[in-house]
PDB file of C-alpha atoms in Angstrom:
ATOM      1  CA  UNK D   1      -6.115  -5.587 -13.906  1.00 53.00           C
ATOM      2  CA  UNK D   2      -2.702  -5.391 -12.271  1.00 54.00           C
ATOM      3  CA  UNK D   3      -0.943  -6.797 -15.316  1.00 59.00           C
ATOM      4  CA  UNK D   4      -2.110  -3.781 -17.348  1.00 60.00           C
ATOM      5  CA  UNK D   5      -0.940  -1.187 -14.816  1.00 65.00           C
ATOM      6  CA  UNK D   6       2.752  -1.191 -15.842  1.00 64.00           C
ATOM      7  CA  UNK D   7       1.670  -0.685 -19.470  1.00 72.00           C
ATOM      8  CA  UNK D   8      -0.646   2.151 -18.405  1.00 83.00           C
ATOM      9  CA  UNK D   9       2.142   3.823 -16.447  1.00 83.00           C
ATOM     10  CA  UNK D  10       4.436   3.542 -19.468  1.00 86.00           C
ATOM     11  CA  UNK D  11       1.754   5.020 -21.726  1.00 88.00           C
ATOM     12  CA  UNK D  12       1.097   7.998 -19.458  1.00 90.00           C
ATOM     13  CA  UNK D  13       4.835   8.629 -19.084  1.00 91.00           C
ATOM     14  CA  UNK D  14       5.288   8.507 -22.857  1.00 92.00           C
ATOM     15  CA  UNK D  15       2.547  11.065 -23.501  1.00 92.00           C
ATOM     16  CA  UNK D  16       3.960  13.311 -20.781  1.00 93.00           C
ATOM     17  CA  UNK D  17       7.475  13.153 -22.231  1.00 93.00           C
ATOM     18  CA  UNK D  18       6.108  13.929 -25.709  1.00 93.00           C
ATOM     19  CA  UNK D  19       4.279  16.974 -24.351  1.00 93.00           C
ATOM     20  CA  UNK D  20       7.400  18.185 -22.563  1.00 93.00           C
ATOM     21  CA  UNK D  21       9.435  17.682 -25.738  1.00 93.00           C
ATOM     22  CA  UNK D  22       6.914  19.589 -27.861  1.00 92.00           C
ATOM     23  CA  UNK D  23       6.887  22.469 -25.386  1.00 91.00           C
ATOM     24  CA  UNK D  24      10.680  22.608 -25.507  1.00 91.00           C
ATOM     25  CA  UNK D  25      11.186  22.107 -29.251  1.00 91.00           C
ATOM     26  CA  UNK D  26       8.049  23.677 -30.759  1.00 90.00           C
ATOM     27  CA  UNK D  27       6.852  26.354 -28.319  1.00 88.00           C
ATOM     28  CA  UNK D  28       5.414  28.602 -31.045  1.00 88.00           C
ATOM     29  CA  UNK D  29       3.309  25.820 -32.556  1.00 88.00           C
ATOM     30  CA  UNK D  30       1.890  24.822 -29.178  1.00 88.00           C
ATOM     31  CA  UNK D  31       1.211  28.445 -28.279  1.00 88.00           C
ATOM     32  CA  UNK D  32      -1.266  28.569 -31.172  1.00 91.00           C
ATOM     33  CA  UNK D  33      -3.272  25.740 -29.587  1.00 91.00           C
ATOM     34  CA  UNK D  34      -2.997  27.185 -26.083  1.00 92.00           C
ATOM     35  CA  UNK D  35      -4.012  30.663 -27.246  1.00 90.00           C
ATOM     36  CA  UNK D  36      -7.032  29.287 -29.097  1.00 92.00           C
ATOM     37  CA  UNK D  37      -8.213  27.445 -25.978  1.00 92.00           C
ATOM     38  CA  UNK D  38      -7.728  30.593 -23.906  1.00 91.00           C
ATOM     39  CA  UNK D  39      -9.962  32.533 -26.293  1.00 90.00           C
ATOM     40  CA  UNK D  40     -12.666  29.900 -25.728  1.00 91.00           C
ATOM     41  CA  UNK D  41     -12.360  30.508 -21.973  1.00 90.00           C
ATOM     42  CA  UNK D  42     -12.849  34.291 -22.228  1.00 88.00           C
ATOM     43  CA  UNK D  43     -16.688  34.146 -21.856  1.00 89.00           C
ATOM     44  CA  UNK D  44     -16.152  32.420 -18.484  1.00 89.00           C
ATOM     45  CA  UNK D  45     -13.736  35.065 -17.231  1.00 87.00           C
ATOM     46  CA  UNK D  46     -16.464  37.242 -15.723  1.00 88.00           C
ATOM     47  CA  UNK D  47     -16.441  38.172 -12.014  1.00 86.00           C
ATOM     48  CA  UNK D  48     -19.266  35.717 -11.293  1.00 89.00           C
ATOM     49  CA  UNK D  49     -17.765  32.750 -13.110  1.00 90.00           C
ATOM     50  CA  UNK D  50     -14.299  33.581 -11.824  1.00 89.00           C
ATOM     51  CA  UNK D  51     -15.581  33.289  -8.253  1.00 91.00           C
ATOM     52  CA  UNK D  52     -17.050  29.875  -9.087  1.00 94.00           C
ATOM     53  CA  UNK D  53     -13.791  28.635 -10.573  1.00 94.00           C
ATOM     54  CA  UNK D  54     -11.783  30.022  -7.656  1.00 93.00           C
ATOM     55  CA  UNK D  55     -13.818  27.712  -5.418  1.00 95.00           C
ATOM     56  CA  UNK D  56     -13.385  24.785  -7.807  1.00 96.00           C
ATOM     57  CA  UNK D  57      -9.627  25.257  -8.074  1.00 95.00           C
ATOM     58  CA  UNK D  58      -9.254  24.964  -4.281  1.00 94.00           C
ATOM     59  CA  UNK D  59     -10.035  21.243  -4.639  1.00 95.00           C
ATOM     60  CA  UNK D  60      -6.553  20.905  -6.119  1.00 94.00           C
ATOM     61  CA  UNK D  61      -4.800  23.150  -3.615  1.00 93.00           C
ATOM     62  CA  UNK D  62      -2.136  21.893  -1.226  1.00 92.00           C
ATOM     63  CA  UNK D  63      -4.460  22.456   1.731  1.00 94.00           C
ATOM     64  CA  UNK D  64      -7.263  20.410   0.148  1.00 95.00           C
ATOM     65  CA  UNK D  65      -4.903  17.616  -0.873  1.00 95.00           C
ATOM     66  CA  UNK D  66      -3.497  17.352   2.649  1.00 95.00           C
ATOM     67  CA  UNK D  67      -6.975  17.455   4.206  1.00 96.00           C
ATOM     68  CA  UNK D  68      -8.375  14.699   1.967  1.00 95.00           C
ATOM     69  CA  UNK D  69      -5.227  12.609   2.436  1.00 95.00           C
ATOM     70  CA  UNK D  70      -5.564  12.838   6.231  1.00 96.00           C
ATOM     71  CA  UNK D  71      -9.219  11.752   6.032  1.00 95.00           C
ATOM     72  CA  UNK D  72      -8.293   8.753   3.865  1.00 94.00           C
ATOM     73  CA  UNK D  73      -5.365   7.927   6.161  1.00 94.00           C
ATOM     74  CA  UNK D  74      -7.682   7.962   9.181  1.00 94.00           C
ATOM     75  CA  UNK D  75     -10.361   5.825   7.517  1.00 92.00           C
ATOM     76  CA  UNK D  76      -7.715   3.315   6.370  1.00 90.00           C
ATOM     77  CA  UNK D  77      -5.543   3.495   9.478  1.00 89.00           C
ATOM     78  CA  UNK D  78      -5.617  -0.316   9.667  1.00 89.00           C
ATOM     79  CA  UNK D  79      -4.421  -0.581   6.044  1.00 88.00           C
ATOM     80  CA  UNK D  80      -0.949   0.987   5.998  1.00 88.00           C
ATOM     81  CA  UNK D  81      -0.376  -0.384   2.504  1.00 86.00           C
ATOM     82  CA  UNK D  82      -3.138   1.822   1.099  1.00 89.00           C
ATOM     83  CA  UNK D  83      -1.800   4.866   2.929  1.00 92.00           C
ATOM     84  CA  UNK D  84       1.703   4.071   1.663  1.00 91.00           C
ATOM     85  CA  UNK D  85       0.504   3.788  -1.937  1.00 92.00           C
ATOM     86  CA  UNK D  86      -1.316   7.113  -1.817  1.00 94.00           C
ATOM     87  CA  UNK D  87       1.568   8.843  -0.067  1.00 94.00           C
ATOM     88  CA  UNK D  88       4.029   7.464  -2.615  1.00 93.00           C
ATOM     89  CA  UNK D  89       1.892   8.709  -5.499  1.00 95.00           C
ATOM     90  CA  UNK D  90       1.353  12.174  -4.007  1.00 96.00           C
ATOM     91  CA  UNK D  91       4.997  12.692  -3.083  1.00 96.00           C
ATOM     92  CA  UNK D  92       6.212  11.318  -6.398  1.00 96.00           C
ATOM     93  CA  UNK D  93       3.813  13.502  -8.375  1.00 96.00           C
ATOM     94  CA  UNK D  94       4.564  16.639  -6.365  1.00 96.00           C
ATOM     95  CA  UNK D  95       8.350  16.310  -6.291  1.00 96.00           C
ATOM     96  CA  UNK D  96       8.698  15.300  -9.945  1.00 95.00           C
ATOM     97  CA  UNK D  97       6.273  18.039 -11.004  1.00 95.00           C
ATOM     98  CA  UNK D  98       8.227  20.747  -9.195  1.00 94.00           C
ATOM     99  CA  UNK D  99      11.520  19.439 -10.567  1.00 95.00           C
ATOM    100  CA  UNK D 100      10.206  19.474 -14.147  1.00 95.00           C
ATOM    101  CA  UNK D 101       8.882  23.017 -13.704  1.00 94.00           C
ATOM    102  CA  UNK D 102      12.350  24.177 -12.739  1.00 93.00           C
ATOM    103  CA  UNK D 103      13.863  22.178 -15.589  1.00 93.00           C
ATOM    104  CA  UNK D 104      11.658  23.554 -18.392  1.00 91.00           C
ATOM    105  CA  UNK D 105      11.178  27.128 -17.102  1.00 87.00           C
ATOM    106  CA  UNK D 106       7.893  27.617 -18.950  1.00 89.00           C
ATOM    107  CA  UNK D 107       6.326  30.985 -18.116  1.00 86.00           C
ATOM    108  CA  UNK D 108       2.725  31.169 -16.961  1.00 87.00           C
ATOM    109  CA  UNK D 109       0.023  33.157 -18.761  1.00 85.00           C
ATOM    110  CA  UNK D 110      -0.918  36.552 -17.363  1.00 78.00           C
ATOM    111  CA  UNK D 111      -3.104  36.071 -14.278  1.00 71.00           C
ATOM    112  CA  UNK D 112      -6.612  37.543 -14.361  1.00 66.00           C
ATOM    113  CA  UNK D 113      -7.015  40.926 -12.698  1.00 59.00           C
ATOM    114  CA  UNK D 114      -7.980  40.604  -9.049  1.00 60.00           C
ATOM    115  CA  UNK D 115      -6.426  37.168  -8.599  1.00 67.00           C
ATOM    116  CA  UNK D 116      -3.225  36.456  -6.726  1.00 69.00           C
ATOM    117  CA  UNK D 117      -0.303  36.074  -9.108  1.00 71.00           C
ATOM    118  CA  UNK D 118       1.767  32.884  -8.971  1.00 77.00           C
ATOM    119  CA  UNK D 119       5.473  33.233  -9.655  1.00 77.00           C
ATOM    120  CA  UNK D 120       6.447  29.590 -10.154  1.00 82.00           C
ATOM    121  CA  UNK D 121       6.759  28.026 -13.603  1.00 87.00           C
ATOM    122  CA  UNK D 122       3.851  26.650 -15.588  1.00 88.00           C
ATOM    123  CA  UNK D 123       4.462  23.111 -16.904  1.00 93.00           C
ATOM    124  CA  UNK D 124       3.096  20.826 -15.594  1.00 94.00           C
ATOM    125  CA  UNK D 125       0.074  22.091 -13.660  1.00 94.00           C
ATOM    126  CA  UNK D 126       0.512  21.083 -10.019  1.00 93.00           C
ATOM    127  CA  UNK D 127      -3.213  21.323  -9.260  1.00 95.00           C
ATOM    128  CA  UNK D 128      -4.045  19.033 -12.201  1.00 96.00           C
ATOM    129  CA  UNK D 129      -1.217  16.662 -11.316  1.00 96.00           C
ATOM    130  CA  UNK D 130      -2.144  16.225  -7.657  1.00 96.00           C
ATOM    131  CA  UNK D 131      -5.902  16.185  -8.335  1.00 96.00           C
ATOM    132  CA  UNK D 132      -5.434  13.292 -10.735  1.00 96.00           C
ATOM    133  CA  UNK D 133      -3.539  11.342  -8.073  1.00 96.00           C
ATOM    134  CA  UNK D 134      -5.753  12.153  -5.098  1.00 96.00           C
ATOM    135  CA  UNK D 135      -9.225  11.970  -6.612  1.00 96.00           C
ATOM    136  CA  UNK D 136      -8.241   9.175  -8.980  1.00 95.00           C
ATOM    137  CA  UNK D 137      -7.049   7.139  -5.993  1.00 95.00           C
ATOM    138  CA  UNK D 138     -10.194   8.032  -4.061  1.00 94.00           C
ATOM    139  CA  UNK D 139     -12.318   6.966  -7.024  1.00 93.00           C
ATOM    140  CA  UNK D 140     -10.625   3.554  -7.084  1.00 91.00           C
ATOM    141  CA  UNK D 141     -11.302   3.067  -3.369  1.00 92.00           C
ATOM    142  CA  UNK D 142     -14.936   4.126  -3.719  1.00 92.00           C
ATOM    143  CA  UNK D 143     -15.396   1.851  -6.737  1.00 91.00           C
ATOM    144  CA  UNK D 144     -13.994  -1.147  -4.848  1.00 88.00           C
ATOM    145  CA  UNK D 145     -16.287  -0.568  -1.875  1.00 88.00           C
ATOM    146  CA  UNK D 146     -19.415   0.288  -3.892  1.00 88.00           C
ATOM    147  CA  UNK D 147     -22.013  -2.478  -3.747  1.00 88.00           C
ATOM    148  CA  UNK D 148     -24.504  -1.401  -6.396  1.00 90.00           C
ATOM    149  CA  UNK D 149     -24.052  -0.522 -10.052  1.00 91.00           C
ATOM    150  CA  UNK D 150     -25.236   3.111  -9.582  1.00 92.00           C
ATOM    151  CA  UNK D 151     -22.752   3.531  -6.733  1.00 92.00           C
ATOM    152  CA  UNK D 152     -19.924   2.201  -8.903  1.00 92.00           C
ATOM    153  CA  UNK D 153     -20.914   4.563 -11.716  1.00 94.00           C
ATOM    154  CA  UNK D 154     -20.944   7.479  -9.259  1.00 94.00           C
ATOM    155  CA  UNK D 155     -17.512   6.408  -7.984  1.00 93.00           C
ATOM    156  CA  UNK D 156     -16.218   6.879 -11.524  1.00 94.00           C
ATOM    157  CA  UNK D 157     -18.125  10.004 -12.558  1.00 95.00           C
ATOM    158  CA  UNK D 158     -17.774  12.204  -9.452  1.00 96.00           C
ATOM    159  CA  UNK D 159     -13.957  11.999  -9.062  1.00 95.00           C
ATOM    160  CA  UNK D 160     -13.562  12.362 -12.838  1.00 96.00           C
ATOM    161  CA  UNK D 161     -15.666  15.535 -12.833  1.00 97.00           C
ATOM    162  CA  UNK D 162     -13.641  16.985  -9.958  1.00 96.00           C
ATOM    163  CA  UNK D 163     -10.377  16.271 -11.775  1.00 97.00           C
ATOM    164  CA  UNK D 164     -11.613  17.773 -15.056  1.00 97.00           C
ATOM    165  CA  UNK D 165     -13.142  20.838 -13.402  1.00 97.00           C
ATOM    166  CA  UNK D 166      -9.934  21.559 -11.502  1.00 97.00           C
ATOM    167  CA  UNK D 167      -8.083  21.423 -14.821  1.00 96.00           C
ATOM    168  CA  UNK D 168     -10.615  23.726 -16.495  1.00 96.00           C
ATOM    169  CA  UNK D 169     -10.394  26.151 -13.575  1.00 95.00           C
ATOM    170  CA  UNK D 170      -6.633  26.504 -14.065  1.00 94.00           C
ATOM    171  CA  UNK D 171      -7.220  27.536 -17.686  1.00 94.00           C
ATOM    172  CA  UNK D 172     -10.173  29.854 -17.018  1.00 93.00           C
ATOM    173  CA  UNK D 173      -8.311  31.648 -14.225  1.00 92.00           C
ATOM    174  CA  UNK D 174      -5.264  32.053 -16.505  1.00 90.00           C
ATOM    175  CA  UNK D 175      -3.001  30.155 -14.143  1.00 91.00           C
ATOM    176  CA  UNK D 176      -2.066  27.608 -16.808  1.00 92.00           C
ATOM    177  CA  UNK D 177      -2.220  26.758 -20.488  1.00 93.00           C
ATOM    178  CA  UNK D 178      -4.115  23.739 -21.806  1.00 95.00           C
ATOM    179  CA  UNK D 179      -0.869  21.836 -22.364  1.00 95.00           C
ATOM    180  CA  UNK D 180       0.157  22.494 -18.746  1.00 95.00           C
ATOM    181  CA  UNK D 181      -3.079  20.918 -17.559  1.00 96.00           C
ATOM    182  CA  UNK D 182      -2.744  17.940 -19.906  1.00 96.00           C
ATOM    183  CA  UNK D 183       0.833  17.459 -18.723  1.00 96.00           C
ATOM    184  CA  UNK D 184      -0.341  17.546 -15.109  1.00 96.00           C
ATOM    185  CA  UNK D 185      -3.003  14.947 -15.849  1.00 97.00           C
ATOM    186  CA  UNK D 186      -0.495  12.637 -17.554  1.00 96.00           C
ATOM    187  CA  UNK D 187       2.096  12.950 -14.791  1.00 96.00           C
ATOM    188  CA  UNK D 188      -0.536  12.353 -12.113  1.00 96.00           C
ATOM    189  CA  UNK D 189      -1.957   9.368 -14.004  1.00 95.00           C
ATOM    190  CA  UNK D 190       1.552   7.912 -14.257  1.00 95.00           C
ATOM    191  CA  UNK D 191       2.084   8.065 -10.488  1.00 95.00           C
ATOM    192  CA  UNK D 192      -1.431   6.769  -9.866  1.00 94.00           C
ATOM    193  CA  UNK D 193      -0.743   3.718 -12.042  1.00 92.00           C
ATOM    194  CA  UNK D 194       2.651   3.202 -10.396  1.00 91.00           C
ATOM    195  CA  UNK D 195       1.117   3.322  -6.922  1.00 89.00           C
ATOM    196  CA  UNK D 196      -1.158   0.382  -7.728  1.00 86.00           C
ATOM    197  CA  UNK D 197       1.371  -1.534  -9.813  1.00 83.00           C
ATOM    198  CA  UNK D 198       4.211  -1.849  -7.296  1.00 78.00           C
ATOM    199  CA  UNK D 199       4.218  -5.064  -5.219  1.00 66.00           C
ATOM    200  CA  UNK D 200       3.418  -3.666  -1.778  1.00 55.00           C
ATOM    201  CA  UNK D 201       2.112  -6.107   0.790  1.00 45.00           C
ATOM    202  CA  UNK D 202      -0.238  -5.614   3.674  1.00 42.00           C
ATOM    203  CA  UNK D 203      -0.124  -7.369   7.042  1.00 38.00           C
ATOM    204  CA  UNK D 204      -3.336  -8.675   8.565  1.00 34.00           C
ATOM    205  CA  UNK D 205      -3.168  -9.427  12.259  1.00 37.00           C
ATOM    206  CA  UNK D 206      -5.592 -12.215  13.120  1.00 37.00           C
ATOM    207  CA  UNK D 207      -5.454 -12.705  16.855  1.00 33.00           C
ATOM    208  CA  UNK D 208      -6.954 -15.898  18.247  1.00 37.00           C
ATOM    209  CA  UNK D 209      -7.040 -16.322  22.021  1.00 39.00           C
ATOM    210  CA  UNK D 210      -6.335 -20.033  21.681  1.00 39.00           C
ATOM    211  CA  UNK D 211      -3.867 -20.344  18.809  1.00 40.00           C
ATOM    212  CA  UNK D 212      -2.359 -16.821  18.930  1.00 41.00           C
ATOM    213  CA  UNK D 213      -2.222 -16.690  15.153  1.00 40.00           C
ATOM    214  CA  UNK D 214       0.889 -15.056  13.716  1.00 37.00           C
ATOM    215  CA  UNK D 215       0.625 -12.069  11.383  1.00 36.00           C
ATOM    216  CA  UNK D 216      -0.311 -13.029   7.846  1.00 33.00           C
ATOM    217  CA  UNK D 217       0.878 -11.138   4.772  1.00 35.00           C
ATOM    218  CA  UNK D 218      -1.020 -11.193   1.526  1.00 39.00           C
ATOM    219  CA  UNK D 219      -1.053  -9.025  -1.609  1.00 41.00           C
ATOM    220  CA  UNK D 220      -3.316  -5.991  -1.839  1.00 45.00           C
ATOM    221  CA  UNK D 221      -6.583  -7.008  -3.466  1.00 39.00           C
TER     222      UNK D 221
END
């Protein structure tokens, strides 16, 4: 699988760059698509549904990302390579996302009444970006450790649903346009692929009371 990861990263980066270029060069054309999708979300912009999506969108918040990262870091405290990969992906996604927001200066849609307004720029969606990295990474870990076929299927479906629902929540709550969310997904997927493609190595300390075995390094499986 590793030999396909560089190609995947290149593909995600290409789609992201194309989206950014379209937003810059053809903003009016893309606004037609974004506006149409926003009209589809209007039936979900009721007080009841808005409360549901406010809860869903917290899964992509900075607080949630940090909390889940700390849990993963604790569970894999003996695997610093895994922690390093996830940290690299999260930092790379967050920093590059914020830089691109400042570079493109795309304005956000008007926030729904009663919700806290956000004054940063819109493309790409940070929640979608970081959710793709965090829950995508978590899904890979769960899939690797799953023993049964149903467990492996769940390891794919559950993180995917969380990622998609976070993206939908950003549109329903009028925090982002569809293209912002798609851009966030592509940027996050790029960093996720990069995190597994780079040649990090882990050290396994096998201590034997007789031979005092030296540390052994081997590639991440």
